[in-house]
Amino acid sequence: MLPDHVENVIINTGNLISSKELKKRAIQTPTEEVFDSISTTFLSWLSTLQKEAVNDSTCQQLGTVYCVNPHAIKANQSDRAELKISIKIFLGHYDCEDLKTSILEMMNSLDVNVVDSLILSLPPPFLEEKFNLEKMKPLWTVLENFVHEGKLITIGISDLDTPELAELYEWAEIKPSVNQVNIESCCVMPPELTAFAKEHDIQLLTHNDPKVLLPDKMLHNILESAVTTSENWKISWIVRYAVVIKCRGIIQNKGYLMCTKKNT
């Protein structure tokens, strides 16, 4: 069991491409993939955990534990110019600090100073209510600051329709370079969205991520053997990353980072 003072758990799946166990499984949905990879990493870490590893001074001060797959690898710095690093961030809440932390933790895990492409998936409540640019502005400003600092090259968004994308585009200092569209919500790209994207040089990409990537019930199933009340834990953010060899189009490294916090 995790000590009561632990309030944050960050799980790093490591490179799924090199996972023999996951390779043997049939094609998975995004939810199945993130659940299997996160739960496998966490339970493996838990099984080898020594009590003193959780009670070190850092954990006592920050209340955070890191569950890292021992096979996690860094990006090859000698080949960095030949690599494209892309990440998609699934936020649990409209929280600027969570967004900053997710980016920095991802960069630290791969040991890179620059991410080529970032796509932001807004928190699930957005999917049940009207788009609110005012709620999104602080998040987009965080991304713009990372671009100004040279840590992000391009920034994009997921699941905005034409009026919403236009609203963000008109306000933003650094314009979205990508808008992802869920293939389940439209079999054909809406003509007005295609026209707007073409006019403003925005790339339209498709995805099949569900509205909620990892439901609370699945998170609780992962944590139930390690915490007293798993229902008190919520997902702060999930990052999916991919490191691609540009000239060959081969995925060299792919995985997830997830942060879950205990409600206090």
C-alpha positions as YAML, in Angstrom:
chain: A
units: angstrom
residues:
- id: 1
  name: MET
  ca: [0.00, 0.00, 0.00]
- id: 2
  name: LEU
  ca: [1.10, 3.55, -0.65]
- id: 3
  name: PRO
  ca: [1.61, 5.69, 2.49]
- id: 4
  name: ASP
  ca: [-1.16, 8.18, 3.27]
- id: 5
  name: HIS
  ca: [1.11, 11.16, 2.66]
- id: 6
  name: VAL
  ca: [1.38, 10.28, -1.04]
- id: 7
  name: GLU
  ca: [-0.93, 12.59, -2.97]
- id: 8
  name: ASN
  ca: [0.42, 12.29, -6.52]
- id: 9
  name: VAL
  ca: [1.40, 9.29, -8.60]
- id: 10
  name: ILE
  ca: [3.11, 9.72, -11.97]
- id: 11
  name: ILE
  ca: [3.30, 6.60, -14.12]
- id: 12
  name: ASN
  ca: [5.66, 6.30, -17.10]
- id: 13
  name: THR
  ca: [4.95, 3.28, -19.30]
- id: 14
  name: GLY
  ca: [8.26, 3.42, -21.13]
- id: 15
  name: ASN
  ca: [8.52, 2.40, -24.77]
- id: 16
  name: LEU
  ca: [5.53, 0.26, -25.79]
- id: 17
  name: ILE
  ca: [7.25, -0.64, -29.05]
- id: 18
  name: SER
  ca: [9.69, -2.80, -27.11]
- id: 19
  name: SER
  ca: [7.03, -4.42, -24.89]
- id: 20
  name: LYS
  ca: [6.77, -8.08, -25.85]
- id: 21
  name: GLU
  ca: [3.69, -8.53, -23.67]
- id: 22
  name: LEU
  ca: [1.71, -5.75, -25.35]
- id: 23
  name: LYS
  ca: [2.92, -6.74, -28.82]
- id: 24
  name: LYS
  ca: [1.27, -10.13, -28.43]
- id: 25
  name: ARG
  ca: [-2.16, -8.59, -27.92]
- id: 26
  name: ALA
  ca: [-4.61, -7.94, -30.70]
- id: 27
  name: ILE
  ca: [-5.19, -4.45, -32.04]
- id: 28
  name: GLN
  ca: [-6.46, -2.34, -29.17]
- id: 29
  name: THR
  ca: [-8.62, 0.74, -28.82]
- id: 30
  name: PRO
  ca: [-6.85, 3.81, -27.39]
- id: 31
  name: THR
  ca: [-8.55, 3.19, -24.02]
- id: 32
  name: GLU
  ca: [-7.49, -0.45, -23.94]
- id: 33
  name: GLU
  ca: [-3.93, 0.47, -24.84]
- id: 34
  name: VAL
  ca: [-3.56, 3.15, -22.17]
- id: 35
  name: PHE
  ca: [-5.25, 0.99, -19.53]
- id: 36
  name: ASP
  ca: [-3.10, -2.07, -20.26]
- id: 37
  name: SER
  ca: [0.16, -0.13, -20.44]
- id: 38
  name: ILE
  ca: [-0.51, 2.00, -17.34]
- id: 39
  name: SER
  ca: [-1.79, -0.90, -15.23]
- id: 40
  name: THR
  ca: [1.04, -3.22, -16.28]
- id: 41
  name: THR
  ca: [3.64, -0.59, -15.40]
- id: 42
  name: PHE
  ca: [2.04, 0.31, -12.08]
- id: 43
  name: LEU
  ca: [1.45, -3.25, -10.88]
- id: 44
  name: SER
  ca: [4.96, -4.29, -11.89]
- id: 45
  name: TRP
  ca: [6.41, -1.34, -10.01]
- id: 46
  name: LEU
  ca: [4.20, -2.08, -7.01]
- id: 47
  name: SER
  ca: [5.26, -5.72, -6.86]
- id: 48
  name: THR
  ca: [8.93, -4.80, -6.52]
- id: 49
  name: LEU
  ca: [8.43, -1.77, -4.31]
- id: 50
  name: GLN
  ca: [10.40, -1.54, -1.10]
- id: 51
  name: LYS
  ca: [8.85, 0.50, 1.71]
- id: 52
  name: GLU
  ca: [11.85, 2.79, 2.02]
- id: 53
  name: ALA
  ca: [11.63, 3.68, -1.69]
- id: 54
  name: VAL
  ca: [8.32, 5.43, -1.05]
- id: 55
  name: ASN
  ca: [9.39, 7.07, 2.18]
- id: 56
  name: ASP
  ca: [12.44, 8.90, 0.92]
- id: 57
  name: SER
  ca: [12.88, 12.60, 1.71]
- id: 58
  name: THR
  ca: [11.69, 13.77, -1.72]
- id: 59
  name: CYS
  ca: [8.45, 11.84, -1.47]
- id: 60
  name: GLN
  ca: [7.85, 13.10, 2.07]
- id: 61
  name: GLN
  ca: [8.29, 16.68, 0.93]
- id: 62
  name: LEU
  ca: [6.32, 16.51, -2.31]
- id: 63
  name: GLY
  ca: [3.95, 13.63, -1.68]
- id: 64
  name: THR
  ca: [4.74, 12.32, -5.15]
- id: 65
  name: VAL
  ca: [5.91, 8.90, -6.31]
- id: 66
  name: TYR
  ca: [7.20, 8.04, -9.77]
- id: 67
  name: CYS
  ca: [6.41, 4.65, -11.27]
- id: 68
  name: VAL
  ca: [8.78, 4.28, -14.19]
- id: 69
  name: ASN
  ca: [9.07, 1.28, -16.46]
- id: 70
  name: PRO
  ca: [12.69, 0.11, -16.17]
- id: 71
  name: HIS
  ca: [12.76, -0.15, -19.97]
- id: 72
  name: ALA
  ca: [11.90, 3.53, -20.45]
- id: 73
  name: ILE
  ca: [14.36, 5.08, -22.89]
- id: 74
  name: LYS
  ca: [15.49, 8.58, -23.73]
- id: 75
  name: ALA
  ca: [15.46, 10.08, -27.20]
- id: 76
  name: ASN
  ca: [18.80, 9.54, -28.95]
- id: 77
  name: GLN
  ca: [20.35, 13.00, -28.81]
- id: 78
  name: SER
  ca: [22.92, 12.18, -31.48]
- id: 79
  name: ASP
  ca: [20.06, 11.58, -33.92]
- id: 80
  name: ARG
  ca: [17.78, 14.37, -32.64]
- id: 81
  name: ALA
  ca: [17.73, 16.19, -35.99]
- id: 82
  name: GLU
  ca: [16.41, 13.01, -37.60]
- id: 83
  name: LEU
  ca: [13.60, 12.57, -35.06]
- id: 84
  name: LYS
  ca: [10.14, 14.09, -34.80]
- id: 85
  name: ILE
  ca: [8.68, 14.12, -31.30]
- id: 86
  name: SER
  ca: [4.91, 14.51, -31.09]
- id: 87
  name: ILE
  ca: [2.74, 14.55, -27.99]
- id: 88
  name: LYS
  ca: [-0.96, 14.74, -27.26]
- id: 89
  name: ILE
  ca: [-2.06, 15.92, -23.84]
- id: 90
  name: PHE
  ca: [-5.39, 14.87, -22.34]
- id: 91
  name: LEU
  ca: [-6.17, 17.25, -19.48]
- id: 92
  name: GLY
  ca: [-8.43, 16.22, -16.64]
- id: 93
  name: HIS
  ca: [-9.21, 19.83, -15.66]
- id: 94
  name: TYR
  ca: [-8.72, 23.38, -16.89]
- id: 95
  name: ASP
  ca: [-5.53, 23.75, -14.88]
- id: 96
  name: CYS
  ca: [-2.52, 25.68, -16.20]
- id: 97
  name: GLU
  ca: [-0.11, 24.16, -13.69]
- id: 98
  name: ASP
  ca: [-1.17, 20.66, -14.73]
- id: 99
  name: LEU
  ca: [-0.55, 21.58, -18.36]
- id: 100
  name: LYS
  ca: [2.92, 22.98, -17.60]
- id: 101
  name: THR
  ca: [3.81, 19.95, -15.48]
- id: 102
  name: SER
  ca: [2.66, 17.46, -18.12]
- id: 103
  name: ILE
  ca: [4.90, 19.07, -20.76]
- id: 104
  name: LEU
  ca: [7.94, 19.33, -18.50]
- id: 105
  name: GLU
  ca: [7.55, 15.77, -17.19]
- id: 106
  name: MET
  ca: [7.30, 14.50, -20.76]
- id: 107
  name: MET
  ca: [10.41, 16.41, -21.84]
- id: 108
  name: ASN
  ca: [12.30, 15.18, -18.80]
- id: 109
  name: SER
  ca: [11.29, 11.56, -19.40]
- id: 110
  name: LEU
  ca: [12.65, 11.68, -22.96]
- id: 111
  name: ASP
  ca: [15.53, 14.00, -22.01]
- id: 112
  name: VAL
  ca: [14.73, 16.50, -24.75]
- id: 113
  name: ASN
  ca: [14.67, 20.29, -24.83]
- id: 114
  name: VAL
  ca: [12.26, 20.68, -27.74]
- id: 115
  name: VAL
  ca: [9.02, 18.97, -28.76]
- id: 116
  name: ASP
  ca: [8.13, 19.27, -32.44]
- id: 117
  name: SER
  ca: [4.36, 19.01, -32.20]
- id: 118
  name: LEU
  ca: [1.83, 19.24, -29.37]
- id: 119
  name: ILE
  ca: [-1.91, 18.69, -29.59]
- id: 120
  name: LEU
  ca: [-4.15, 19.63, -26.68]
- id: 121
  name: SER
  ca: [-7.29, 17.68, -25.85]
- id: 122
  name: LEU
  ca: [-9.53, 19.76, -23.62]
- id: 123
  name: PRO
  ca: [-10.92, 18.37, -20.33]
- id: 124
  name: PRO
  ca: [-13.93, 16.06, -20.68]
- id: 125
  name: PRO
  ca: [-16.50, 18.58, -19.33]
- id: 126
  name: PHE
  ca: [-15.93, 20.56, -22.52]
- id: 127
  name: LEU
  ca: [-17.53, 17.75, -24.44]
- id: 128
  name: GLU
  ca: [-20.86, 18.18, -22.68]
- id: 129
  name: GLU
  ca: [-21.07, 21.96, -22.73]
- id: 130
  name: LYS
  ca: [-20.70, 24.88, -25.09]
- id: 131
  name: PHE
  ca: [-17.16, 25.82, -26.08]
- id: 132
  name: ASN
  ca: [-15.86, 28.60, -23.84]
- id: 133
  name: LEU
  ca: [-12.87, 30.49, -25.21]
- id: 134
  name: GLU
  ca: [-12.40, 32.36, -21.92]
- id: 135
  name: LYS
  ca: [-11.77, 29.07, -20.11]
- id: 136
  name: MET
  ca: [-9.33, 27.99, -22.78]
- id: 137
  name: LYS
  ca: [-7.32, 31.23, -23.08]
- id: 138
  name: PRO
  ca: [-5.06, 30.57, -20.04]
- id: 139
  name: LEU
  ca: [-4.23, 27.09, -21.34]
- id: 140
  name: TRP
  ca: [-3.40, 28.34, -24.82]
- id: 141
  name: THR
  ca: [-1.27, 31.12, -23.32]
- id: 142
  name: VAL
  ca: [0.76, 28.46, -21.51]
- id: 143
  name: LEU
  ca: [1.39, 26.72, -24.84]
- id: 144
  name: GLU
  ca: [2.31, 30.02, -26.51]
- id: 145
  name: ASN
  ca: [4.85, 30.70, -23.76]
- id: 146
  name: PHE
  ca: [6.48, 27.33, -24.41]
- id: 147
  name: VAL
  ca: [6.70, 28.22, -28.09]
- id: 148
  name: HIS
  ca: [8.30, 31.58, -27.25]
- id: 149
  name: GLU
  ca: [10.82, 29.75, -25.06]
- id: 150
  name: GLY
  ca: [11.72, 27.48, -27.96]
- id: 151
  name: LYS
  ca: [10.45, 24.33, -26.21]
- id: 152
  name: LEU
  ca: [7.54, 23.72, -28.59]
- id: 153
  name: ILE
  ca: [7.63, 24.15, -32.37]
- id: 154
  name: THR
  ca: [3.94, 23.84, -33.27]
- id: 155
  name: ILE
  ca: [0.77, 23.67, -31.19]
- id: 156
  name: GLY
  ca: [-2.61, 22.29, -32.15]
- id: 157
  name: ILE
  ca: [-6.02, 21.47, -30.76]
- id: 158
  name: SER
  ca: [-8.48, 18.59, -30.89]
- id: 159
  name: ASP
  ca: [-12.20, 18.38, -31.66]
- id: 160
  name: LEU
  ca: [-13.12, 21.99, -32.44]
- id: 161
  name: ASP
  ca: [-15.80, 22.65, -35.03]
- id: 162
  name: THR
  ca: [-15.53, 25.52, -37.51]
- id: 163
  name: PRO
  ca: [-16.94, 28.39, -35.34]
- id: 164
  name: GLU
  ca: [-14.88, 27.24, -32.34]
- id: 165
  name: LEU
  ca: [-11.69, 26.92, -34.35]
- id: 166
  name: ALA
  ca: [-12.29, 30.33, -35.92]
- id: 167
  name: GLU
  ca: [-12.82, 31.86, -32.48]
- id: 168
  name: LEU
  ca: [-9.54, 30.45, -31.18]
- id: 169
  name: TYR
  ca: [-7.70, 31.38, -34.38]
- id: 170
  name: GLU
  ca: [-8.82, 35.02, -34.29]
- id: 171
  name: TRP
  ca: [-7.83, 35.47, -30.64]
- id: 172
  name: ALA
  ca: [-4.58, 33.50, -30.48]
- id: 173
  name: GLU
  ca: [-1.20, 35.12, -30.95]
- id: 174
  name: ILE
  ca: [0.28, 31.81, -32.09]
- id: 175
  name: LYS
  ca: [-2.28, 30.15, -34.31]
- id: 176
  name: PRO
  ca: [-3.17, 26.45, -34.08]
- id: 177
  name: SER
  ca: [-1.31, 24.50, -36.76]
- id: 178
  name: VAL
  ca: [-3.51, 21.39, -36.39]
- id: 179
  name: ASN
  ca: [-7.10, 20.56, -35.56]
- id: 180
  name: GLN
  ca: [-7.80, 16.88, -34.91]
- id: 181
  name: VAL
  ca: [-11.23, 15.58, -35.86]
- id: 182
  name: ASN
  ca: [-12.73, 12.42, -34.40]
- id: 183
  name: ILE
  ca: [-13.49, 9.96, -37.17]
- id: 184
  name: GLU
  ca: [-16.46, 8.61, -35.20]
- id: 185
  name: SER
  ca: [-18.16, 12.02, -35.15]
- id: 186
  name: CYS
  ca: [-17.85, 12.59, -38.90]
- id: 187
  name: CYS
  ca: [-17.11, 10.18, -41.70]
- id: 188
  name: VAL
  ca: [-16.40, 13.08, -44.04]
- id: 189
  name: MET
  ca: [-14.74, 16.36, -43.09]
- id: 190
  name: PRO
  ca: [-17.35, 19.16, -43.00]
- id: 191
  name: PRO
  ca: [-16.84, 21.36, -46.08]
- id: 192
  name: GLU
  ca: [-16.85, 24.58, -44.03]
- id: 193
  name: LEU
  ca: [-14.15, 23.20, -41.73]
- id: 194
  name: THR
  ca: [-12.06, 22.09, -44.68]
- id: 195
  name: ALA
  ca: [-12.39, 25.49, -46.32]
- id: 196
  name: PHE
  ca: [-11.45, 27.37, -43.13]
- id: 197
  name: ALA
  ca: [-8.46, 25.12, -42.49]
- id: 198
  name: LYS
  ca: [-7.22, 25.51, -46.07]
- id: 199
  name: GLU
  ca: [-7.59, 29.28, -45.97]
- id: 200
  name: HIS
  ca: [-5.64, 29.58, -42.71]
- id: 201
  name: ASP
  ca: [-3.07, 26.84, -43.31]
- id: 202
  name: ILE
  ca: [-4.38, 24.56, -40.54]
- id: 203
  name: GLN
  ca: [-3.81, 20.84, -40.97]
- id: 204
  name: LEU
  ca: [-6.84, 18.63, -40.36]
- id: 205
  name: LEU
  ca: [-5.99, 15.24, -38.89]
- id: 206
  name: THR
  ca: [-8.27, 12.41, -37.81]
- id: 207
  name: HIS
  ca: [-8.16, 10.46, -34.55]
- id: 208
  name: ASN
  ca: [-10.19, 7.77, -32.80]
- id: 209
  name: ASP
  ca: [-9.66, 8.75, -29.17]
- id: 210
  name: PRO
  ca: [-12.82, 8.51, -27.03]
- id: 211
  name: LYS
  ca: [-14.27, 11.49, -25.21]
- id: 212
  name: VAL
  ca: [-12.72, 10.21, -21.99]
- id: 213
  name: LEU
  ca: [-9.46, 8.38, -22.68]
- id: 214
  name: LEU
  ca: [-9.30, 6.56, -19.33]
- id: 215
  name: PRO
  ca: [-12.59, 6.47, -17.37]
- id: 216
  name: ASP
  ca: [-12.48, 6.89, -13.59]
- id: 217
  name: LYS
  ca: [-13.62, 3.30, -13.04]
- id: 218
  name: MET
  ca: [-10.57, 1.98, -14.92]
- id: 219
  name: LEU
  ca: [-8.25, 4.26, -12.94]
- id: 220
  name: HIS
  ca: [-9.75, 2.98, -9.70]
- id: 221
  name: ASN
  ca: [-9.21, -0.61, -10.85]
- id: 222
  name: ILE
  ca: [-5.54, 0.16, -11.41]
- id: 223
  name: LEU
  ca: [-5.05, 1.80, -8.01]
- id: 224
  name: GLU
  ca: [-7.29, -0.32, -5.79]
- id: 225
  name: SER
  ca: [-4.50, -2.64, -4.62]
- id: 226
  name: ALA
  ca: [-2.28, 0.27, -3.61]
- id: 227
  name: VAL
  ca: [-4.53, 2.86, -1.95]
- id: 228
  name: THR
  ca: [-7.16, 2.77, 0.75]
- id: 229
  name: THR
  ca: [-9.92, 4.50, -1.22]
- id: 230
  name: SER
  ca: [-9.29, 4.46, -4.95]
- id: 231
  name: GLU
  ca: [-12.45, 6.52, -5.58]
- id: 232
  name: ASN
  ca: [-10.66, 9.52, -4.06]
- id: 233
  name: TRP
  ca: [-8.18, 9.60, -6.94]
- id: 234
  name: LYS
  ca: [-8.66, 11.47, -10.21]
- id: 235
  name: ILE
  ca: [-6.60, 11.83, -13.38]
- id: 236
  name: SER
  ca: [-4.82, 15.17, -13.70]
- id: 237
  name: TRP
  ca: [-3.36, 14.52, -17.14]
- id: 238
  name: ILE
  ca: [-2.29, 11.86, -19.61]
- id: 239
  name: VAL
  ca: [0.38, 12.41, -22.24]
- id: 240
  name: ARG
  ca: [0.75, 10.15, -25.25]
- id: 241
  name: TYR
  ca: [4.03, 10.55, -27.08]
- id: 242
  name: ALA
  ca: [5.63, 9.23, -30.22]
- id: 243
  name: VAL
  ca: [9.20, 9.56, -31.45]
- id: 244
  name: VAL
  ca: [9.39, 9.02, -35.21]
- id: 245
  name: ILE
  ca: [12.44, 8.66, -37.45]
- id: 246
  name: LYS
  ca: [11.63, 11.32, -40.05]
- id: 247
  name: CYS
  ca: [13.30, 9.89, -43.14]
- id: 248
  name: ARG
  ca: [11.86, 6.41, -42.61]
- id: 249
  name: GLY
  ca: [8.51, 7.12, -40.97]
- id: 250
  name: ILE
  ca: [9.23, 4.50, -38.33]
- id: 251
  name: ILE
  ca: [8.02, 4.91, -34.74]
- id: 252
  name: GLN
  ca: [11.11, 4.50, -32.56]
- id: 253
  name: ASN
  ca: [9.50, 5.17, -29.19]
- id: 254
  name: LYS
  ca: [5.87, 5.37, -28.10]
- id: 255
  name: GLY
  ca: [4.27, 5.47, -24.68]
- id: 256
  name: TYR
  ca: [2.23, 7.24, -22.03]
- id: 257
  name: LEU
  ca: [2.75, 9.32, -18.93]
- id: 258
  name: MET
  ca: [-0.13, 9.74, -16.51]
- id: 259
  name: CYS
  ca: [-0.51, 11.78, -13.35]
- id: 260
  name: THR
  ca: [-3.23, 10.94, -10.85]
- id: 261
  name: LYS
  ca: [-3.93, 12.95, -7.71]
- id: 262
  name: LYS
  ca: [-5.75, 12.23, -4.51]
- id: 263
  name: ASN
  ca: [-8.60, 14.56, -3.64]
- id: 264
  name: THR
  ca: [-7.91, 16.22, -0.32]
...
